[in-house]
PDB file of C-alpha atoms in Angstrom:
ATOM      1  CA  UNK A  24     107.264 114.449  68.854  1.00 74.00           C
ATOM      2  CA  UNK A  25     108.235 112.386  66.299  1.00 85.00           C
ATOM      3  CA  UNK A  26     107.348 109.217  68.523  1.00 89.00           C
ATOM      4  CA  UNK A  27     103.807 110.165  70.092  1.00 84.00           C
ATOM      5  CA  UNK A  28     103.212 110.562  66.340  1.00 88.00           C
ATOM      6  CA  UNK A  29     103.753 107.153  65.622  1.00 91.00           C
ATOM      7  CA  UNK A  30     102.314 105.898  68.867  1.00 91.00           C
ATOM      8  CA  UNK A  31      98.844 107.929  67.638  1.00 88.00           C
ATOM      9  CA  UNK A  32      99.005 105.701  63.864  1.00 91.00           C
ATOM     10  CA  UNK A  33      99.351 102.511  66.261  1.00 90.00           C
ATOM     11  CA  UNK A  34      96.209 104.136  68.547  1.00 90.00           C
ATOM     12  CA  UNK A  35      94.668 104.562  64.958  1.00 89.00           C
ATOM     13  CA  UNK A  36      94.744 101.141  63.617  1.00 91.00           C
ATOM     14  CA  UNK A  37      94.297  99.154  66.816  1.00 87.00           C
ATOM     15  CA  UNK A  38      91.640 100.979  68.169  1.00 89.00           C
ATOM     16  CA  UNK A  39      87.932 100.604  67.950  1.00 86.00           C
ATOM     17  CA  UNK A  40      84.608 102.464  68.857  1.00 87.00           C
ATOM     18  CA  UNK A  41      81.367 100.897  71.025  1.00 85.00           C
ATOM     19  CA  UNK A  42      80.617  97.932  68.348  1.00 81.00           C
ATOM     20  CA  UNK A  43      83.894  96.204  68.863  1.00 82.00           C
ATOM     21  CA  UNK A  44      82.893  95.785  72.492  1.00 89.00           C
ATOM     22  CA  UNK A  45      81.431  92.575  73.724  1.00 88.00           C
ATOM     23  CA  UNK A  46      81.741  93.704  77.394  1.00 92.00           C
ATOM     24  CA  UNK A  47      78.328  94.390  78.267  1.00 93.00           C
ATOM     25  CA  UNK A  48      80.041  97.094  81.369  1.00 95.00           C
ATOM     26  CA  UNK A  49      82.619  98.708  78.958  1.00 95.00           C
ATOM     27  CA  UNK A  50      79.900  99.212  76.001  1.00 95.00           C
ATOM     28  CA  UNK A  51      77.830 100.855  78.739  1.00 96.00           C
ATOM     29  CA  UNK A  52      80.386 103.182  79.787  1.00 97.00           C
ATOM     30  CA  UNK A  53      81.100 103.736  75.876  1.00 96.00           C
ATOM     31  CA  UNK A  54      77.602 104.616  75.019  1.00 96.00           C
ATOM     32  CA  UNK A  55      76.379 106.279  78.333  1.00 97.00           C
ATOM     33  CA  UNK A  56      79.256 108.261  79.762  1.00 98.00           C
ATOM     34  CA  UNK A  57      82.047 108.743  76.502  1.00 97.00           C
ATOM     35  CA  UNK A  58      80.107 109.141  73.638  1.00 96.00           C
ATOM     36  CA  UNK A  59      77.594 111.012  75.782  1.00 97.00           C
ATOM     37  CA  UNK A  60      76.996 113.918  73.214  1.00 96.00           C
ATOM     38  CA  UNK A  61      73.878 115.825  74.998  1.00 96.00           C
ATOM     39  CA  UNK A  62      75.143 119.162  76.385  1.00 95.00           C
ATOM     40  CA  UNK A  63      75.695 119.809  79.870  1.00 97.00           C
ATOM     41  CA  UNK A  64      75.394 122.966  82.135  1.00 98.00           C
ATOM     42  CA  UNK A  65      78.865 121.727  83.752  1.00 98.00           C
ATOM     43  CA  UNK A  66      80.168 122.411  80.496  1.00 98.00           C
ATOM     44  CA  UNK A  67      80.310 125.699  80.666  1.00 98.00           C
ATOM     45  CA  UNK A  68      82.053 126.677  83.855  1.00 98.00           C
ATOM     46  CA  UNK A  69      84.628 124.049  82.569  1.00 98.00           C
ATOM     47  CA  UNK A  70      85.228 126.814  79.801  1.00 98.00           C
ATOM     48  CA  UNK A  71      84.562 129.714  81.890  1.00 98.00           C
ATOM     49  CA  UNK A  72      87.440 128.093  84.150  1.00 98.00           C
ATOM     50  CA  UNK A  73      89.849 128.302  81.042  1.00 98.00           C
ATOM     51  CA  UNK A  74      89.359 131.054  79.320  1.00 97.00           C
ATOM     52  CA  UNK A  75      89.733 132.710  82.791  1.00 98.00           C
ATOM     53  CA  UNK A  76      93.697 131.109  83.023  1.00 97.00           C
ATOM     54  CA  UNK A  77      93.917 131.542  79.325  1.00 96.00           C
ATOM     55  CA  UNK A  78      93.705 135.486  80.072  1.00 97.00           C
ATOM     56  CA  UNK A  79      95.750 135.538  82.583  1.00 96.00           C
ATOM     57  CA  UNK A  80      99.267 136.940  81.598  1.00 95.00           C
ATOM     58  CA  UNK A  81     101.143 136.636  84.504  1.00 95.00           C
ATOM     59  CA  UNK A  82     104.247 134.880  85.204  1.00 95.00           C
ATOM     60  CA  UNK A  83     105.123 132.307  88.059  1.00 94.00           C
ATOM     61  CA  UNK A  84     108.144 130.172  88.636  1.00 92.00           C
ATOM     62  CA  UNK A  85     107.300 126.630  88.306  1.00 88.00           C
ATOM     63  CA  UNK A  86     108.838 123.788  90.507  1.00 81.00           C
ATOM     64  CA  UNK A  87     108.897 120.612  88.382  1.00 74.00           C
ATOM     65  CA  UNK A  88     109.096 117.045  89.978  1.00 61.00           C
ATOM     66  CA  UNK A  89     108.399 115.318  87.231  1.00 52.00           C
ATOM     67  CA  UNK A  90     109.958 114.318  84.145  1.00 49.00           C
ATOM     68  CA  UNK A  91     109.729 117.436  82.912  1.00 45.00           C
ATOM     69  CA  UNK A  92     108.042 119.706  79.836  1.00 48.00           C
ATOM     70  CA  UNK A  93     108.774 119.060  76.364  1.00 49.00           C
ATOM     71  CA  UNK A  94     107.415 122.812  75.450  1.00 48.00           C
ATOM     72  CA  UNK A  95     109.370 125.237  77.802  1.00 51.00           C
ATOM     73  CA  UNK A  96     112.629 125.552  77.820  1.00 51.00           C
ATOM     74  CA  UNK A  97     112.562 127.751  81.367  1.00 70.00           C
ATOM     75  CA  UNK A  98     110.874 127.286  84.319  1.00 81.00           C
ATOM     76  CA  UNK A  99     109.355 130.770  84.527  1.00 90.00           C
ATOM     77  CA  UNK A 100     106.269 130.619  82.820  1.00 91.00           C
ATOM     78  CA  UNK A 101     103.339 132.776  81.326  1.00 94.00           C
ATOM     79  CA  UNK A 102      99.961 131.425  83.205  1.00 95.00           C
ATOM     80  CA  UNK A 103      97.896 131.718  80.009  1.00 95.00           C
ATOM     81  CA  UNK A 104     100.637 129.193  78.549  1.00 94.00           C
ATOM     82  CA  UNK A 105     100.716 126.879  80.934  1.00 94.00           C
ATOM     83  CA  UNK A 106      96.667 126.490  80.625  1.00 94.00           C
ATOM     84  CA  UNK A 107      97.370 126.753  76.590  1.00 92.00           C
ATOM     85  CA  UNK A 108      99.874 123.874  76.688  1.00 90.00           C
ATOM     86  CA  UNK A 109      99.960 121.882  79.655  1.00 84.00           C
ATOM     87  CA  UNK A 110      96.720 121.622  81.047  1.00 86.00           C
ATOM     88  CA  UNK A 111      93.944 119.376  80.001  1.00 93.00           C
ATOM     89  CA  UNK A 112      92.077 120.399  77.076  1.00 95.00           C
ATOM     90  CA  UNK A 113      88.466 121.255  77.469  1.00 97.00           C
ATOM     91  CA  UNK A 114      87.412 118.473  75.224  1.00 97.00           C
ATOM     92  CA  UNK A 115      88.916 115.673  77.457  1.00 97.00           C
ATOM     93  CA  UNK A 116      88.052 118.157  80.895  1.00 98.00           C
ATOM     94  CA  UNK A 117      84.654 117.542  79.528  1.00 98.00           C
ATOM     95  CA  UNK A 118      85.259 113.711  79.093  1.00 98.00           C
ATOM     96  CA  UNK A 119      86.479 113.670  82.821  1.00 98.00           C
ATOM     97  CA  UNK A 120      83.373 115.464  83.968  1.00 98.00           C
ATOM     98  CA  UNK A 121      81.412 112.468  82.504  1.00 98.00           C
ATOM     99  CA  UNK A 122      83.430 109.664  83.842  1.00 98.00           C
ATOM    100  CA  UNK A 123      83.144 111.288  87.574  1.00 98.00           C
ATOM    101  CA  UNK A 124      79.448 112.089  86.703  1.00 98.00           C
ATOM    102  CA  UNK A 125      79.118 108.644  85.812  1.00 98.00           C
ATOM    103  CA  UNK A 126      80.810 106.471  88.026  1.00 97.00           C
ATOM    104  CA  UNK A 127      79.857 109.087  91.143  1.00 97.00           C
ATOM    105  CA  UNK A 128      82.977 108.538  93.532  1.00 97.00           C
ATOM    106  CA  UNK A 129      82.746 109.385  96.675  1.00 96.00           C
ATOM    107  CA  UNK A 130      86.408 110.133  97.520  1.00 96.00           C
ATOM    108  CA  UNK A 131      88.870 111.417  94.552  1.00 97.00           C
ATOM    109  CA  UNK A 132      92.470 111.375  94.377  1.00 97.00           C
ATOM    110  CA  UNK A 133      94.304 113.673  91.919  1.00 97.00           C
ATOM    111  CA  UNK A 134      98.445 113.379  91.912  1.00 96.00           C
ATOM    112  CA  UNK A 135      99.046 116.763  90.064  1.00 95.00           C
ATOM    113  CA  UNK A 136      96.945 119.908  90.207  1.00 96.00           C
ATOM    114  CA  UNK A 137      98.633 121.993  88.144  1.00 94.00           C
ATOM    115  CA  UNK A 138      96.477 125.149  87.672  1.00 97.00           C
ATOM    116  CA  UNK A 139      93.250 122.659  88.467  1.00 98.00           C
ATOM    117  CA  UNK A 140      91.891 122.323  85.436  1.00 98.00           C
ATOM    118  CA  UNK A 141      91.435 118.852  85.713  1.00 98.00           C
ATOM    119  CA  UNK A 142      90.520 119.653  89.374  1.00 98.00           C
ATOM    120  CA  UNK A 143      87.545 121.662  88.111  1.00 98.00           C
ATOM    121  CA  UNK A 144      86.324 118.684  86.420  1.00 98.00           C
ATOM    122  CA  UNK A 145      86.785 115.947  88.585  1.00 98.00           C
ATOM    123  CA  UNK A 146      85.108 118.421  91.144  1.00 98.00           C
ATOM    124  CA  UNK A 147      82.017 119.445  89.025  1.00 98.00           C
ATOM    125  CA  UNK A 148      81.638 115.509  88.212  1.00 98.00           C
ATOM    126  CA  UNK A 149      80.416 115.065  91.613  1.00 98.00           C
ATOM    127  CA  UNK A 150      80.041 117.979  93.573  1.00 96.00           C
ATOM    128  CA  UNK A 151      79.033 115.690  97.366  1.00 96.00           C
ATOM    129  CA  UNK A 152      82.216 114.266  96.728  1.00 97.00           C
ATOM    130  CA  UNK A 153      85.648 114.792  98.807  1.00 96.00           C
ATOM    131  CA  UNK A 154      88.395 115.493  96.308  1.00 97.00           C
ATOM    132  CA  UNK A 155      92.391 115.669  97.603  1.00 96.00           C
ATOM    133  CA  UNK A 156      94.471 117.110  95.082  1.00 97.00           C
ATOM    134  CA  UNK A 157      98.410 116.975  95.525  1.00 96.00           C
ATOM    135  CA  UNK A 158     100.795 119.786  93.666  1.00 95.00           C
ATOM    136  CA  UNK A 159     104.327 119.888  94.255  1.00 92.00           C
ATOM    137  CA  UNK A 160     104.601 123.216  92.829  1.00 93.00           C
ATOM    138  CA  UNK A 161     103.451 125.901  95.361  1.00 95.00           C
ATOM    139  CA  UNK A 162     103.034 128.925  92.434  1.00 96.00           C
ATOM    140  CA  UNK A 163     101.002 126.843  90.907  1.00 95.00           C
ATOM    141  CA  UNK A 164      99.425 125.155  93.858  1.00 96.00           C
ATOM    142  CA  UNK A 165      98.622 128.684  94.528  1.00 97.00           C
ATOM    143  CA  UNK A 166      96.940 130.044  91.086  1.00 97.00           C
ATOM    144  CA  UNK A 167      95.162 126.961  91.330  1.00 97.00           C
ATOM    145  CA  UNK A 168      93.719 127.712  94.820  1.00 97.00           C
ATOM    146  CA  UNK A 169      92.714 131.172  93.615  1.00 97.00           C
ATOM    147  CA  UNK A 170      90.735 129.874  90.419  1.00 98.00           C
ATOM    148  CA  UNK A 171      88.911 127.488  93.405  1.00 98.00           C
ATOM    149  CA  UNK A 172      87.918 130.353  95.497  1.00 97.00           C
ATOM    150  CA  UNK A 173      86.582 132.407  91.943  1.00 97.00           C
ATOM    151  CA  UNK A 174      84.781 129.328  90.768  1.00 98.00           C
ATOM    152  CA  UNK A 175      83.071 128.282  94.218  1.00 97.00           C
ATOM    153  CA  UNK A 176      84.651 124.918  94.362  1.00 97.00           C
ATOM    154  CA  UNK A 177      84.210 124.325  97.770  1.00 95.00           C
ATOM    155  CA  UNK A 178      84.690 120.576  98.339  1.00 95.00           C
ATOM    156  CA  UNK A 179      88.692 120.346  96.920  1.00 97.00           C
ATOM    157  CA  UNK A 180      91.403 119.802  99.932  1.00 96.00           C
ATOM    158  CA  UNK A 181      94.700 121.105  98.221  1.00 97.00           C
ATOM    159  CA  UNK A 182      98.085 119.617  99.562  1.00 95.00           C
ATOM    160  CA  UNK A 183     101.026 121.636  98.823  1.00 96.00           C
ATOM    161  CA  UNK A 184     103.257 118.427  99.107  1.00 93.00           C
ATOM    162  CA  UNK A 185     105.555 116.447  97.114  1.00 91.00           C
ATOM    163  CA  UNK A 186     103.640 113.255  96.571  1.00 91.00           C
ATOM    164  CA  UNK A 187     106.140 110.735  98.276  1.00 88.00           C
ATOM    165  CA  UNK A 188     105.631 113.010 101.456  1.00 89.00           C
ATOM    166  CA  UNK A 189     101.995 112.907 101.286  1.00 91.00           C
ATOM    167  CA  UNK A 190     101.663 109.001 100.883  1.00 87.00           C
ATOM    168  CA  UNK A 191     104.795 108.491 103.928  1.00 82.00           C
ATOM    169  CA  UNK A 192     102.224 110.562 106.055  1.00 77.00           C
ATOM    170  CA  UNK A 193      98.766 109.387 105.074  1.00 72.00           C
ATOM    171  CA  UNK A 194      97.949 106.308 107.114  1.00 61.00           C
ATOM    172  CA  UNK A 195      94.307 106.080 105.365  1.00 71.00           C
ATOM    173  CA  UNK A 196      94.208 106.257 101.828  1.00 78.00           C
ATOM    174  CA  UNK A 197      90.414 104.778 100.953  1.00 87.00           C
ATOM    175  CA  UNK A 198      90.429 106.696  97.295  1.00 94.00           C
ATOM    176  CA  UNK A 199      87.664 105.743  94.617  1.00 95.00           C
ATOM    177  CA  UNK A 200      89.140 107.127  91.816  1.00 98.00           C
ATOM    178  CA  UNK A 201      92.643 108.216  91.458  1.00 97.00           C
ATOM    179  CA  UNK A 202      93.782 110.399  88.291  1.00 98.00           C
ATOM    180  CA  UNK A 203      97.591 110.054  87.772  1.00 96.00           C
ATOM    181  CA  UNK A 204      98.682 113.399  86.057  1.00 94.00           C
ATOM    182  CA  UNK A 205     102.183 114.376  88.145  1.00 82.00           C
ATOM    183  CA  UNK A 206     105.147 112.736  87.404  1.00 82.00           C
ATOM    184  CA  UNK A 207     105.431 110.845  83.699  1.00 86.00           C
ATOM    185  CA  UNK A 208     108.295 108.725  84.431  1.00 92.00           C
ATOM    186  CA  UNK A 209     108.253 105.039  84.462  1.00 95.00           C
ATOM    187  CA  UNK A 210     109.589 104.327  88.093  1.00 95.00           C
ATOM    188  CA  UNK A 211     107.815 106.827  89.528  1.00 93.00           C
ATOM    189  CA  UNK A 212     104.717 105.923  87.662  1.00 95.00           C
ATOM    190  CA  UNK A 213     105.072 101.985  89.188  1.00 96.00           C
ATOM    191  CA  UNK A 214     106.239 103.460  92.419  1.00 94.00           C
ATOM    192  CA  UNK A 215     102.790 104.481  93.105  1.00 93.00           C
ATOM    193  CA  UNK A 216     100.662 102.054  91.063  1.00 95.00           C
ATOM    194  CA  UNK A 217     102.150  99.186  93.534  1.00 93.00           C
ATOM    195  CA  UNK A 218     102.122 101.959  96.743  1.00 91.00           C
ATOM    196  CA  UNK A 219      98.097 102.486  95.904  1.00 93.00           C
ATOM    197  CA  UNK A 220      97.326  99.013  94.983  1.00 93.00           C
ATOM    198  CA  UNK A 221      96.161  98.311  99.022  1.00 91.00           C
ATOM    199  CA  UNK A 222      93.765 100.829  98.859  1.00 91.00           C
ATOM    200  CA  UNK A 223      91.855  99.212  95.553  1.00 95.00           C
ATOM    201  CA  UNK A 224      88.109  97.590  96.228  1.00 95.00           C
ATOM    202  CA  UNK A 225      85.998  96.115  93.196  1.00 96.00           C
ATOM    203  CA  UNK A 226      84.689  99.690  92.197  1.00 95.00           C
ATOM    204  CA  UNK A 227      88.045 101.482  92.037  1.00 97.00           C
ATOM    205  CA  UNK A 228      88.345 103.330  88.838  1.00 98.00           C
ATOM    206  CA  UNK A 229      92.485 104.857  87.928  1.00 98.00           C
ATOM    207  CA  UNK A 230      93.155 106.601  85.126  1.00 98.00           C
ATOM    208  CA  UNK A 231      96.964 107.383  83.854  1.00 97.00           C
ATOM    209  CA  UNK A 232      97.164 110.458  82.169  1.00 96.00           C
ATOM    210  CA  UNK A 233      99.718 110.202  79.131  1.00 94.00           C
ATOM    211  CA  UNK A 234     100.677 106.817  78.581  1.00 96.00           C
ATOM    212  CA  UNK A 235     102.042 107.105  75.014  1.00 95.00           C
ATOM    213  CA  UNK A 236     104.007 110.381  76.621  1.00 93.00           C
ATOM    214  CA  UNK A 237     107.327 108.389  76.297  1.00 94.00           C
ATOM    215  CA  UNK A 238     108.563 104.868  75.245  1.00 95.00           C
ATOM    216  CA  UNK A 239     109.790 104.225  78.580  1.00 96.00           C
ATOM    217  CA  UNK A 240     105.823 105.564  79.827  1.00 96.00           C
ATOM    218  CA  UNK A 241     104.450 102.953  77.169  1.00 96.00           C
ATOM    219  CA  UNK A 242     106.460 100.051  79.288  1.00 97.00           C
ATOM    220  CA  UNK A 243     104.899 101.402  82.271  1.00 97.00           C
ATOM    221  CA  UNK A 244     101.248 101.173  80.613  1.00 98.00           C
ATOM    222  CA  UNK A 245     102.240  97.711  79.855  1.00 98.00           C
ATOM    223  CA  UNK A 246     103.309  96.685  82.925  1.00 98.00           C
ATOM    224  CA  UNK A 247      99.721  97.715  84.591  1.00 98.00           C
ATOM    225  CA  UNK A 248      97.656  95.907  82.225  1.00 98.00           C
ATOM    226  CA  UNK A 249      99.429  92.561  82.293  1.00 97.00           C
ATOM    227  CA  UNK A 250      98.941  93.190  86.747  1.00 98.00           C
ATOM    228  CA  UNK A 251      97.194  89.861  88.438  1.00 97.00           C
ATOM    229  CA  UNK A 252      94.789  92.437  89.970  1.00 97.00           C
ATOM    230  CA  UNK A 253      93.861  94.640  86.706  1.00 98.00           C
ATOM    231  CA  UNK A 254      90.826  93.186  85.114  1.00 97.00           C
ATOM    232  CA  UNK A 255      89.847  95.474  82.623  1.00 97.00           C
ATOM    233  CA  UNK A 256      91.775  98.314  80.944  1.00 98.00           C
ATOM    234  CA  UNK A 257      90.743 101.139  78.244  1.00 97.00           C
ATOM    235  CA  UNK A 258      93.577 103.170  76.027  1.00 97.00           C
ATOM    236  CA  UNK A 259      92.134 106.543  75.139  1.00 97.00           C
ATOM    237  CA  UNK A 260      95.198 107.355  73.731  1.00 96.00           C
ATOM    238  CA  UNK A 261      95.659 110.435  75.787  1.00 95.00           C
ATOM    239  CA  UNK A 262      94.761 107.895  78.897  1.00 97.00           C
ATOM    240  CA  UNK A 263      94.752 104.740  80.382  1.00 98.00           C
ATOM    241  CA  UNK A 264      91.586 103.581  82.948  1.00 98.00           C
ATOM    242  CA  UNK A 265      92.450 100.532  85.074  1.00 98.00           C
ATOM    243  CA  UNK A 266      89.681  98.688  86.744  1.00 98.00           C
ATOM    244  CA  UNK A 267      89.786  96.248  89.252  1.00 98.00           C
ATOM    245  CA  UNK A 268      85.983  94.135  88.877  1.00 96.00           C
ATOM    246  CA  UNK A 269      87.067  90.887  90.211  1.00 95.00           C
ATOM    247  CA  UNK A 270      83.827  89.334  88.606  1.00 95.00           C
ATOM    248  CA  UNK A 271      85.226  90.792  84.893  1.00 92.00           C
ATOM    249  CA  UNK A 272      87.519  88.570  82.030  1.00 92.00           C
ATOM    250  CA  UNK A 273      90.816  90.081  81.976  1.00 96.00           C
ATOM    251  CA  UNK A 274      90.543  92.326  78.419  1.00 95.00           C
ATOM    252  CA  UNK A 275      92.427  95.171  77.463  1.00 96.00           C
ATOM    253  CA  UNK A 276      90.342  97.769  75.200  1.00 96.00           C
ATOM    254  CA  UNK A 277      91.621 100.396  72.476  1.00 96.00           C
ATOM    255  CA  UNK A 278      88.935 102.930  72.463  1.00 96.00           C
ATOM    256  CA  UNK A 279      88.710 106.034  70.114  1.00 93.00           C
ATOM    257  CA  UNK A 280      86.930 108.904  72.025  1.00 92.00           C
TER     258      UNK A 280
END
C-alpha cells in the first residue's frame, strides 16, 4: 500500500491534463473520448451490471493464476466483494466504454474476465463487435457468464482457459484492442506483450491494467514504452495504453483522467 501511494504522488506531479498535449491525435482522444463528460445511456446498465454483483452474497472458490490479491487472505470469496474490491470501478468501466466507443474495434481481446465487469464495458463500447474474453477461474468464469445472459450481452465468446493454453492453441490472433487485466506479474506481463506483438497493425490500441500495481509491474511498464515498435504511450495511473501509429513521434504521456 504504502508504495502505490507513493507511485500516485509521482502520477501527481508528472502528470498533466489536455493543454500539455502537443499531439494533435492524443489531445483528440483527451478532449473527445476521456474528458467526454455528456451522459450516456450505456452508463447505466454499466451500474445496473454492478449493483446487480454488488448484491449478490454468495460465495465461490476462486482459482488464482496470477500474482495474487492483496485484499483476501482466502480464496473463498463473497461475490459482492469481489465486485466491491477487485473489479473495475464504475468510474473507469465508464472510461473503457468511451475508449471502445471511440476507437470502435472490431475484434476485442480481454486476458481476465473476472466477474465481467470490464467485459460489460468493452462489450457495450461497441456492441457489432466480436469480443473473446479469457478467465482462468471457472467460478468466476461462470458468475460472469450468468451476469451475460441477465444483461443480453450477446456478442462475448468466454474461454474457460488458462491464457498460455489459449494462445498455444489459437493459430489466428487478429485482435484490435487487447485489455491486459489477468496476471500482474512482470514475466508474465512481457511473456505476452512480445507473444501478441505479431498480431499488432497501425490501429492496434493495448491497454495494461495496473501498472503502478508493483515495483517489479512498474519495470514491466517501462520496458513497453522504451519497445522499437511502441510509438505512443498514455499513464492513467490505474492504466497504461500502448499504440503502435508508425506515422507518430515516439512520446510517452502522463495523463490525469
Amino acid at each position: 500500500m504504502l508504495f502505490q501511494i507513493k507511485s500516485y504522488l509521482q502520477f501527481l506531479w508528472h502528470s498533466k491534463n489536455e493543454h500539455a498535449v502537443h499531439s494533435p491525435f492524443v489531445f483528440t482522444l483527451i478532449t473527445k473520448c476521456f474528458y467526454d463528460t455528456k451522459s450516456k445511456p450505456e452508463y447505466t446498465i454499466l451500474k445496473k451490471y454492478r449493483n446487480s454483483l454488488l448484491e449478490n452474497k454468495n460465495t465461490i472458490e476462486v482459482t488464482d493464476f496470477g500474482a495474487g490479491s492483496k485484499v483476501f487472505k482466502s480464496n473463498t470469496r463473497e461475490i459482492s466483494k469481489i465486485a466491491k474490491t477487485a473489479g473495475i470501478s464504475l468510474k473507469r468501466a465508464e472510461l473503457l466504454f468511451r475508449i471502445v466507443n471511440y476507437s470502435q474495434p472490431e475484434n476485442i481481446l480481454e486476458i481476465g474476465t473476472s466477474l465481467g465487469l470490464a467485459t460489460s464495458a468493452l462489450t457495450l463500447g461497441n456492441l457489432k463487435a466480436k469480443i473473446t474474453t479469457l478467465e482462468g477461474c471457472p467460478e468466476s468464469a461462470k458468475i460472469a457468464q450468468t451476469q451475460f445472459i441477465q444483461f443480453a450481452l450477446t456478442n462475448i465468446n468466454s474461454e474457460v482457459t488458462t491464457f498460455d493454453a489459449y494462445f498455444s492453441k489459437c493459430q489466428t490472433l487478429n485482435f484490435n484492442l487487447i485489455y491486459f487485466d489477468g496476471n500482474h506479474q512482470k514475466r508474465a506481463t512481457l511473456d505476452y506483450f512480445e507473444l501478441l506483438l505479431p498480431t499488432i497493425t497501425n490501429e492496434t490500441l493495448w491497454i495494461f491494467d495496473d501498472i503502478h500495481w508493483s515495483p517489479e509491474m512498474e519495470e514491466a511498464w517501462e520496458i513497453i514504452k522504451n519497445h522499437p515498435k511502441v510509438t505512443v504511450t498514455i499513464d492513467t495511473f490505474q492504466w497504461g495504453l500502448v499504440f503502435f501509429r508508425k506515422e507518430q513521434e515516439k512520446e510517452h504521456f502522463t495523463i490525469r483522467v
